[in-house]
JSON list of C-alpha atoms and ligand atoms in Angstrom, two decimals:
[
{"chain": "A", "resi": 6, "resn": "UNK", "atom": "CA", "xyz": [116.56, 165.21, 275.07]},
{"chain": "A", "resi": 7, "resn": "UNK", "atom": "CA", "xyz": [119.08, 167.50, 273.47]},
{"chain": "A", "resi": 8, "resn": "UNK", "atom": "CA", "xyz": [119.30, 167.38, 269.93]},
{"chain": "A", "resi": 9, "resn": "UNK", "atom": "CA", "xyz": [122.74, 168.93, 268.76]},
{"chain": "A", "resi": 10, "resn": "UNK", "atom": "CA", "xyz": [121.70, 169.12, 265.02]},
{"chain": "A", "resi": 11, "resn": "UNK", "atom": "CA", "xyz": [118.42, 171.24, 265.09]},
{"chain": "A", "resi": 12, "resn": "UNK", "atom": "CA", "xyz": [119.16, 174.59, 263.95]},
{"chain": "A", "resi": 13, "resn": "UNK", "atom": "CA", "xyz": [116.01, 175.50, 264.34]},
{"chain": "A", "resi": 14, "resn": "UNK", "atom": "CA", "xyz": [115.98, 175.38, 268.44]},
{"chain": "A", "resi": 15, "resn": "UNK", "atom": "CA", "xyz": [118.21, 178.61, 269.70]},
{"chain": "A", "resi": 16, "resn": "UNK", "atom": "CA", "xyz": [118.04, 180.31, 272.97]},
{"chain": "A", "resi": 17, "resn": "UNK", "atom": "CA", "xyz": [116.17, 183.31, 271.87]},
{"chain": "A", "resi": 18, "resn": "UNK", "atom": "CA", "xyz": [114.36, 181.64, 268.85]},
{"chain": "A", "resi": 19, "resn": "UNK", "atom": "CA", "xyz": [116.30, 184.11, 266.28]},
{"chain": "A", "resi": 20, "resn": "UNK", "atom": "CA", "xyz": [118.76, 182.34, 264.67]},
{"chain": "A", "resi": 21, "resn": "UNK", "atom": "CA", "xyz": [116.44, 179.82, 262.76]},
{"chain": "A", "resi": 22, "resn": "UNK", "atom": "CA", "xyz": [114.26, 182.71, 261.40]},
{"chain": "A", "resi": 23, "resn": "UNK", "atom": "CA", "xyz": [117.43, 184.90, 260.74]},
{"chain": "A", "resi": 24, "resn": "UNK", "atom": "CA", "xyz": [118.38, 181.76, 258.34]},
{"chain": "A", "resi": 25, "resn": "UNK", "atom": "CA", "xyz": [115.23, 181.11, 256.91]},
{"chain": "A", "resi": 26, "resn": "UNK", "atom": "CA", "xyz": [115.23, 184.73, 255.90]},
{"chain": "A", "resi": 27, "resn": "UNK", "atom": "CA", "xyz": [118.46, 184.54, 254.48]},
{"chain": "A", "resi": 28, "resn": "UNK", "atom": "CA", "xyz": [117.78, 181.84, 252.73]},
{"chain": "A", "resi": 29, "resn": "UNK", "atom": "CA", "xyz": [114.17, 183.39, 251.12]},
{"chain": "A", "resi": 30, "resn": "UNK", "atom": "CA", "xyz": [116.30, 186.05, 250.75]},
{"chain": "A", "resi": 31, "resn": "UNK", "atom": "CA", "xyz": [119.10, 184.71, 248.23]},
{"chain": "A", "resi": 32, "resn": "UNK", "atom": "CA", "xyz": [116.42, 182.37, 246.62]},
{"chain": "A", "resi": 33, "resn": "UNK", "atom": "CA", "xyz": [115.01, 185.58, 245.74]},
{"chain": "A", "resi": 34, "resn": "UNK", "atom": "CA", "xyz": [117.22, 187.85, 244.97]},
{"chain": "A", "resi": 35, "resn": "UNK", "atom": "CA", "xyz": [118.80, 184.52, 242.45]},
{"chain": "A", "resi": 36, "resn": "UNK", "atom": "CA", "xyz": [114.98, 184.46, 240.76]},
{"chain": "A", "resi": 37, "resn": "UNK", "atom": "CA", "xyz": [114.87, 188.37, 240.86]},
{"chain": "A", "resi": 38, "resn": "UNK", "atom": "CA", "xyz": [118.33, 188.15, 238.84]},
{"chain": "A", "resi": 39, "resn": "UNK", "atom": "CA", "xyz": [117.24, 185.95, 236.85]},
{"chain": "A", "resi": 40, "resn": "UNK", "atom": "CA", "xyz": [114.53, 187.37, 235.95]},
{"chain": "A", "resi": 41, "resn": "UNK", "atom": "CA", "xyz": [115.94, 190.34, 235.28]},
{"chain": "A", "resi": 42, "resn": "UNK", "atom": "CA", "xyz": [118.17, 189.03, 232.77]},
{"chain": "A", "resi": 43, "resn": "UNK", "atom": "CA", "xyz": [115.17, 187.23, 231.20]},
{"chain": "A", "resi": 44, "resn": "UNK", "atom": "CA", "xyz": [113.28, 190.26, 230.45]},
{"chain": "A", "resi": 45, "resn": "UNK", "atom": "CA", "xyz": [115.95, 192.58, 229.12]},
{"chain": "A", "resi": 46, "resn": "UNK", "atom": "CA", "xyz": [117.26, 189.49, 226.73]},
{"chain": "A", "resi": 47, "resn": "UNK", "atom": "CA", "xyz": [112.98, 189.59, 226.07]},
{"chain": "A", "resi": 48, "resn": "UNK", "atom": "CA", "xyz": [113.37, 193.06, 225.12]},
{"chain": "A", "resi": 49, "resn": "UNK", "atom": "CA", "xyz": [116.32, 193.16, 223.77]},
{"chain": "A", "resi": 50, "resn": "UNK", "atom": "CA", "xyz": [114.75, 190.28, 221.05]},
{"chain": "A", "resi": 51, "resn": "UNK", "atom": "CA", "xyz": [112.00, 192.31, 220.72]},
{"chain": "A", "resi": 52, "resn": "UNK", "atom": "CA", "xyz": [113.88, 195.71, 219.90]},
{"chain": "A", "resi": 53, "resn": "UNK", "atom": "CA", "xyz": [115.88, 193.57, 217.56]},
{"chain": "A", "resi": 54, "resn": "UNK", "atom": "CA", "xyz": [113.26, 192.43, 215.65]},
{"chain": "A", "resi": 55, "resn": "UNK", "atom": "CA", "xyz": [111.39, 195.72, 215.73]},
{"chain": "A", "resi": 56, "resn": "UNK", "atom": "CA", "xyz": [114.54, 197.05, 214.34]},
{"chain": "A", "resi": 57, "resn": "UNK", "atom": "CA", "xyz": [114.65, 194.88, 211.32]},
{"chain": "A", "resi": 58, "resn": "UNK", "atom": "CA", "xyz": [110.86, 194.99, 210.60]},
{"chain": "A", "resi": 59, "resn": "UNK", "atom": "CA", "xyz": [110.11, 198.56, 210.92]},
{"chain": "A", "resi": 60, "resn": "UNK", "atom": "CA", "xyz": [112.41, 201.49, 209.57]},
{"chain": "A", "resi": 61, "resn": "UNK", "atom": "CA", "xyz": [115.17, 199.74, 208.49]},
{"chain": "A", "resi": 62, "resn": "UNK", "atom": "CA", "xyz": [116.14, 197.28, 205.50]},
{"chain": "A", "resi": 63, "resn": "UNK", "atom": "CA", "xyz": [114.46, 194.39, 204.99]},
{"chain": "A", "resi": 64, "resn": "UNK", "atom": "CA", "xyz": [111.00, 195.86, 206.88]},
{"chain": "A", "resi": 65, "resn": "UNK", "atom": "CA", "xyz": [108.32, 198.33, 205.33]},
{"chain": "A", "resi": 66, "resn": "UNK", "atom": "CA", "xyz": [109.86, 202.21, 205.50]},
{"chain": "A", "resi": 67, "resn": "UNK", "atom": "CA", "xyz": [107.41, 204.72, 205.71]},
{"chain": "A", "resi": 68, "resn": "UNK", "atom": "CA", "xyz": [109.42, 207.42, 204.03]},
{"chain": "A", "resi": 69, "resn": "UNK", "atom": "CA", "xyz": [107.33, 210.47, 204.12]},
{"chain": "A", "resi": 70, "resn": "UNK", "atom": "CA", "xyz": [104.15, 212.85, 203.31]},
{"chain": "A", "resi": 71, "resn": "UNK", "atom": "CA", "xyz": [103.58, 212.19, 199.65]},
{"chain": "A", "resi": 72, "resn": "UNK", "atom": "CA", "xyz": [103.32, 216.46, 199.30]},
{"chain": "A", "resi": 73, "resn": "UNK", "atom": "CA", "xyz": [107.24, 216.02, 200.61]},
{"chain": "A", "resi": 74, "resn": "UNK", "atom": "CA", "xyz": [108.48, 214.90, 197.48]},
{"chain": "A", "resi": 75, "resn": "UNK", "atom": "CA", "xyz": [107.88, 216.91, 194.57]},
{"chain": "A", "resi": 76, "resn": "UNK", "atom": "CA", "xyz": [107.64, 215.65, 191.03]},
{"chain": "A", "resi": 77, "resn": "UNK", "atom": "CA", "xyz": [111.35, 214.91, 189.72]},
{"chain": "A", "resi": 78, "resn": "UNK", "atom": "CA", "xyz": [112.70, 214.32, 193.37]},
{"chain": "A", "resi": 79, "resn": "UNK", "atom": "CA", "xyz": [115.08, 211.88, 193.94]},
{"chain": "A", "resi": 80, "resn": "UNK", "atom": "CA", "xyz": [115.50, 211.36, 198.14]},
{"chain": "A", "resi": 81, "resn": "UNK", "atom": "CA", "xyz": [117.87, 208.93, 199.41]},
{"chain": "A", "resi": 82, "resn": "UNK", "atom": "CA", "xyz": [116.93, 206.52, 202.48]},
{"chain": "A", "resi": 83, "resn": "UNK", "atom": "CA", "xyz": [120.20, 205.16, 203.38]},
{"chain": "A", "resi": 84, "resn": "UNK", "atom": "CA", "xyz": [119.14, 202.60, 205.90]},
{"chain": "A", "resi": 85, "resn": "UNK", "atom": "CA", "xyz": [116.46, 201.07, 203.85]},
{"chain": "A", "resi": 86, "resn": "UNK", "atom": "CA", "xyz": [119.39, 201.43, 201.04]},
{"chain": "A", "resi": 87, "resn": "UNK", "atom": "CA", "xyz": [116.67, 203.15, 198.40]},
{"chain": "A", "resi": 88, "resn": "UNK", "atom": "CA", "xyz": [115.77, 205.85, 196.24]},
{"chain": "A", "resi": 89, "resn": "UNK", "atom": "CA", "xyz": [112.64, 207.38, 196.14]},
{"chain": "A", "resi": 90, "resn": "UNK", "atom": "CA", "xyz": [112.20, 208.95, 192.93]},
{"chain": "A", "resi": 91, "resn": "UNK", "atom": "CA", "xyz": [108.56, 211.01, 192.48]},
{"chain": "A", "resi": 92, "resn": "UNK", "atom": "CA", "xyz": [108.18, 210.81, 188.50]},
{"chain": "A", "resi": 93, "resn": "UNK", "atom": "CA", "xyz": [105.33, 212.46, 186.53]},
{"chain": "A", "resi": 94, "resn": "UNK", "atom": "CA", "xyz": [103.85, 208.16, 186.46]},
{"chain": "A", "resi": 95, "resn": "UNK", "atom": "CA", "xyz": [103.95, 207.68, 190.71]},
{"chain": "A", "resi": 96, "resn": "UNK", "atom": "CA", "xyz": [106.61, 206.92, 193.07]},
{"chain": "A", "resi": 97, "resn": "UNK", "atom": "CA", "xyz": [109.52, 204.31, 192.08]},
{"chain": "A", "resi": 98, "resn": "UNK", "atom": "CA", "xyz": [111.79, 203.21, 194.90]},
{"chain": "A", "resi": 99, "resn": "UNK", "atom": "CA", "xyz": [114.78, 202.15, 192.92]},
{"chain": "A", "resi": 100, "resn": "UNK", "atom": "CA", "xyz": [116.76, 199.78, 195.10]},
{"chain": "A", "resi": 101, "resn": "UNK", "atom": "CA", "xyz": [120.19, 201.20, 195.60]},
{"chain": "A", "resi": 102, "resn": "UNK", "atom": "CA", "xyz": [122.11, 197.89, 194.47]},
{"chain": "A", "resi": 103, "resn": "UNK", "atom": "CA", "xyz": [123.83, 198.16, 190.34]},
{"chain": "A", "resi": 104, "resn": "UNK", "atom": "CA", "xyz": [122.09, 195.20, 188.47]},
{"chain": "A", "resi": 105, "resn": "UNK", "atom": "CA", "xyz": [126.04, 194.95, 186.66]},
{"chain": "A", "resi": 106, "resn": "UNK", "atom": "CA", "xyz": [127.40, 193.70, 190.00]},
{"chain": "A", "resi": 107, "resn": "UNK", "atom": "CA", "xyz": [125.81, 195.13, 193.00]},
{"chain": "A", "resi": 108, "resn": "UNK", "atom": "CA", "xyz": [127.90, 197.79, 193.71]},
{"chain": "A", "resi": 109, "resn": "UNK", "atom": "CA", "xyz": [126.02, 200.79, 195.94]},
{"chain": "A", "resi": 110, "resn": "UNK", "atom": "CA", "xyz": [124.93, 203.36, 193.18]},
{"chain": "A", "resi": 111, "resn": "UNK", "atom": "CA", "xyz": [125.37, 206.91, 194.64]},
{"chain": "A", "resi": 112, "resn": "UNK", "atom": "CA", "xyz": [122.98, 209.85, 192.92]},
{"chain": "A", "resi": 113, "resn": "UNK", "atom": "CA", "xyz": [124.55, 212.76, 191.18]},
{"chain": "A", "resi": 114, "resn": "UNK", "atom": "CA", "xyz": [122.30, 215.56, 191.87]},
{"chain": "A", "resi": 115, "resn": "UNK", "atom": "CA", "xyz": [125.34, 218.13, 189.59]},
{"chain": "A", "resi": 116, "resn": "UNK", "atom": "CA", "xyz": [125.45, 215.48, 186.74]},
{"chain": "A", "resi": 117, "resn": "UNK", "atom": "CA", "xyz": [123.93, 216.40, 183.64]},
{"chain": "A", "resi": 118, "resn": "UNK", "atom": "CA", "xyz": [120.05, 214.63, 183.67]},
{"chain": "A", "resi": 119, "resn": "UNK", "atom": "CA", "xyz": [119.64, 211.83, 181.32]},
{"chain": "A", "resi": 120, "resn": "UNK", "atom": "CA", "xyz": [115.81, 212.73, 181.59]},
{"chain": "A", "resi": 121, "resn": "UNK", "atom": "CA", "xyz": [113.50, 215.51, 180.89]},
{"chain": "A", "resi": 122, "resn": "UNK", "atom": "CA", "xyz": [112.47, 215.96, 184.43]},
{"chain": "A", "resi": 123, "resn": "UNK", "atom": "CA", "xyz": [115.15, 218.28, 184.95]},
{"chain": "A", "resi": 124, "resn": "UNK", "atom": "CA", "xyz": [118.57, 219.75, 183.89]},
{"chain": "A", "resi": 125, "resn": "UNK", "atom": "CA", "xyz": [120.69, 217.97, 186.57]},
{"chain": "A", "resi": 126, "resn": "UNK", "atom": "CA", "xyz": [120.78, 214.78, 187.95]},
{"chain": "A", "resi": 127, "resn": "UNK", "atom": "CA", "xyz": [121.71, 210.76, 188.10]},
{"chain": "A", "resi": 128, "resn": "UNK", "atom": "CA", "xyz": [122.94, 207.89, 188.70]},
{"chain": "A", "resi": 129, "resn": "UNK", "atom": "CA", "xyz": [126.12, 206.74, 188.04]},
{"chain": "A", "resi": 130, "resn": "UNK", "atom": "CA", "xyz": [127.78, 203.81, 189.23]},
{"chain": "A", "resi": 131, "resn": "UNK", "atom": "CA", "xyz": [131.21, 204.36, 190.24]},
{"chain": "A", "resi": 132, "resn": "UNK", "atom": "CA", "xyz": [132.53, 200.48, 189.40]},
{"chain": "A", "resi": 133, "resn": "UNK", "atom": "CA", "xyz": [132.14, 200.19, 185.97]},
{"chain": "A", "resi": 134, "resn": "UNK", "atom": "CA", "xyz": [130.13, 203.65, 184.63]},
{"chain": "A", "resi": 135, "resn": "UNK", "atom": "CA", "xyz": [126.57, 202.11, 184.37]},
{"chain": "A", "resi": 136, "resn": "UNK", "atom": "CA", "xyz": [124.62, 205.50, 184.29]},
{"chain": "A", "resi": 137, "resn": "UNK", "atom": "CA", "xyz": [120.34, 205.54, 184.92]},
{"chain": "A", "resi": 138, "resn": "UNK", "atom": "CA", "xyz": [118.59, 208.39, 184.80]},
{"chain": "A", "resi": 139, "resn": "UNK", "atom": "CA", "xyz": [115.48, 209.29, 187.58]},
{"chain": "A", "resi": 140, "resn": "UNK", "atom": "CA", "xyz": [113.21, 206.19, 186.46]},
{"chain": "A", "resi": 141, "resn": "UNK", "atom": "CA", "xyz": [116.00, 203.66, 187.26]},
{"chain": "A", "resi": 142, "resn": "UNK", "atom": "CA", "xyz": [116.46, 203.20, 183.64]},
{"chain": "A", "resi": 143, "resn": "UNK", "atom": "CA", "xyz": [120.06, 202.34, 182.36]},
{"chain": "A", "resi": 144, "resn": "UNK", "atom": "CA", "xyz": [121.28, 204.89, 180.07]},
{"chain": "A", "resi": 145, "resn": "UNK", "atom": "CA", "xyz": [124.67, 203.58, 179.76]},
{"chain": "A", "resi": 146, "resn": "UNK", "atom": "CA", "xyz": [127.48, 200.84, 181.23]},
{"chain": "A", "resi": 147, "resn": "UNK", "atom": "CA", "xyz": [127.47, 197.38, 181.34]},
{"chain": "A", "resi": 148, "resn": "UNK", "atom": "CA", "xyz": [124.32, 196.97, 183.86]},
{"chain": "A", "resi": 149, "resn": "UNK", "atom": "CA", "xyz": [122.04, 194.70, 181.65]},
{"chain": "A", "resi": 150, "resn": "UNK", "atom": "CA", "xyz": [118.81, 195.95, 183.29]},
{"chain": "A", "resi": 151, "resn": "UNK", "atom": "CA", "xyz": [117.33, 198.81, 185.06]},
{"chain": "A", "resi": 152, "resn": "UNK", "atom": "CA", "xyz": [117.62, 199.22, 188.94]},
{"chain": "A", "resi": 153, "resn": "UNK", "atom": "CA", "xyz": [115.25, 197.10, 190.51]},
{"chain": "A", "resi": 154, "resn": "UNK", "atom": "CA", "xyz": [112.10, 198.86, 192.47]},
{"chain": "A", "resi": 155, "resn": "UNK", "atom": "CA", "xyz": [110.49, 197.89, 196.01]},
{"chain": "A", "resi": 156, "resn": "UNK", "atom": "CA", "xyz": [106.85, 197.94, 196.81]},
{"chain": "A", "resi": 157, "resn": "UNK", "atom": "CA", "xyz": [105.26, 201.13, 196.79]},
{"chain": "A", "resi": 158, "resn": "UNK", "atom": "CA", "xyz": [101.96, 201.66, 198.85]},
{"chain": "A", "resi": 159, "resn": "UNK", "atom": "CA", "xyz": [100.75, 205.18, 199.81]},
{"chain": "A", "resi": 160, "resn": "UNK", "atom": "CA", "xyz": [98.58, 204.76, 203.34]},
{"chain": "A", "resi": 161, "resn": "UNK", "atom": "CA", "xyz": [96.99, 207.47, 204.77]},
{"chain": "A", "resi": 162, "resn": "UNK", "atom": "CA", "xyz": [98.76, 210.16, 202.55]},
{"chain": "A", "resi": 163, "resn": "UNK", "atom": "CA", "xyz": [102.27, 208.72, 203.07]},
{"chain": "A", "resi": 164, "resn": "UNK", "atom": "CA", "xyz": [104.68, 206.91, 200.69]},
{"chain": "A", "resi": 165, "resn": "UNK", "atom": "CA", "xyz": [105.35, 203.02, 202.68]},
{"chain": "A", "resi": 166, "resn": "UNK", "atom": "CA", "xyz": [108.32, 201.32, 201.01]},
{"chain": "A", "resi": 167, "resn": "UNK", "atom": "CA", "xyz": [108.47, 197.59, 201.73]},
{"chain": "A", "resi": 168, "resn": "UNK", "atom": "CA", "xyz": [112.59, 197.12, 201.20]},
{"chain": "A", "resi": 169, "resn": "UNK", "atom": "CA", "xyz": [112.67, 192.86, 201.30]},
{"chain": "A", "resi": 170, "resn": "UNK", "atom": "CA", "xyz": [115.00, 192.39, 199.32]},
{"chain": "A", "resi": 171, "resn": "UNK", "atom": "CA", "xyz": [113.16, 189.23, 198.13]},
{"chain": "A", "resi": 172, "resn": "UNK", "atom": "CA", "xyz": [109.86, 191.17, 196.89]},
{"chain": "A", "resi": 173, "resn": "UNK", "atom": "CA", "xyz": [112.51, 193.66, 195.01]},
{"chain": "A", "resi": 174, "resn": "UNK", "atom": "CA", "xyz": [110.84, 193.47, 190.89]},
{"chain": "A", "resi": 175, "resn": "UNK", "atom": "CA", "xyz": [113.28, 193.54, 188.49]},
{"chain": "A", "resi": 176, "resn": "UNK", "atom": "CA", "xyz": [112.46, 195.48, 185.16]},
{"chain": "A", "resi": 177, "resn": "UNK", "atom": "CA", "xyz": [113.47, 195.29, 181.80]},
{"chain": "A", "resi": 178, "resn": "UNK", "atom": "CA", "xyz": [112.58, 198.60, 180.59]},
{"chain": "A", "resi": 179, "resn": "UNK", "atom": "CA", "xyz": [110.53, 201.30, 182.00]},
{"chain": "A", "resi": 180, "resn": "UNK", "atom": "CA", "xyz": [106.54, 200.84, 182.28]},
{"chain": "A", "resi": 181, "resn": "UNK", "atom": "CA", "xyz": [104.19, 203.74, 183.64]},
{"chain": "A", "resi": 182, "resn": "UNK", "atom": "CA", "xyz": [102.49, 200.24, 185.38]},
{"chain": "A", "resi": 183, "resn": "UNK", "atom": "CA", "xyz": [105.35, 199.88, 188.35]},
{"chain": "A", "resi": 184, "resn": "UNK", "atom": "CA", "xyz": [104.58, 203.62, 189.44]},
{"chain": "A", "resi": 185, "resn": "UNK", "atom": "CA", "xyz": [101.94, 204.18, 192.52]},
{"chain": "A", "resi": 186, "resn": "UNK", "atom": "CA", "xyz": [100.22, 207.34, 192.17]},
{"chain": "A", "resi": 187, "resn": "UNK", "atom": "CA", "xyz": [99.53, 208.91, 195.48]},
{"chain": "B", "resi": 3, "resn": "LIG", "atom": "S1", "xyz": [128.61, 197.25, 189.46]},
{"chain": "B", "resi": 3, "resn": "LIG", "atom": "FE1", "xyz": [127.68, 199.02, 188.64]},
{"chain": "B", "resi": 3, "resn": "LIG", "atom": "S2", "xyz": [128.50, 199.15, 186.64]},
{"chain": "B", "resi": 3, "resn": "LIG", "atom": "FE2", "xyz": [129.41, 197.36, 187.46]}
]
């Protein structure tokens, strides 16, 4: 008997495998799409991440060769919003932020030092005039503290700055103690 509903019956036999093909087909190009999409959203979270845990704010910086930063230097590392100042104690990374009222604190490597580590150079916050010199110590202004410091570890002869802002130590006055010799 005839059966006028099977699609799978044809006179040469390739319809029905021309549609199950098709229909493989889109079923797998859909999952291949999807799929797709899946692993570049996977890599995109995982770039993202990577991004904010390594080399930029909030992650641990790995700024440099400790022989790269000479006694007295003061090198700004704009995306993990630091300072790293070498003094004659051990590395400081002075955390960019005013302790007055968190405006960005720019160093002034042609102002007059407010130190004895050189001639020229410091801070000086352009809000209200809170000045520090190369330890992060205020010198002048309304700041009530000195700029806070990140942790400083030296691995394998280079200077690693951990920049969450939650481990940033605030100071009251200078101590040889918050320094890491290298
Ligand atoms: S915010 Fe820096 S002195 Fe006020």
């Amino acid at each position: 008997m005839a059966n006028r509903n099977n699609h799978h019956t044809s006179p040469s036999g390739d319809l029905s495998s021309i549609r199950v093909t098709r229909k493989h087909f889109l079923r797998f190009a859909l999952l291949a799409a999807v799929g797709a999409v899946a692993t570049e959203g996977g890599a995109a979270f995982l770039l993202f991440f990577k991004a904010k845990k390594v080399g930029a704010f909030g992650g641990k910086i790995v700024a440099g060769r400790v022989e790269d930063f000479p006694v007295g230097s003061v090198t700004r590392f704009q995306e993990g919003r630091f300072y790293l100042s070498h003094t004659p104690d051990g590395f400081v990374a002075l955390y960019q932020k005013c302790t007055h009222l968190g405006c960005t604190v720019p160093w002034k490597p042609e102002d007059a030092s407010e130190d004895d580590l050189a001639n020229k150079g410091r801070f000086n916050c352009p809000c209200h005039g809170s000045i520090f010199n190369r330890y992060g110590v205020r010198k002048a202004g309304p700041a009530p503290r000195p700029l806070d410091i990140f942790p400083v570890s030296i691995v394998d002869g280079k200077v690693v700055v951990d920049t969450d802002p939650n481990k940033a130590i605030q100071r009251s006055a200078w101590d040889p103690k918050h320094a890491v010799k290298a």
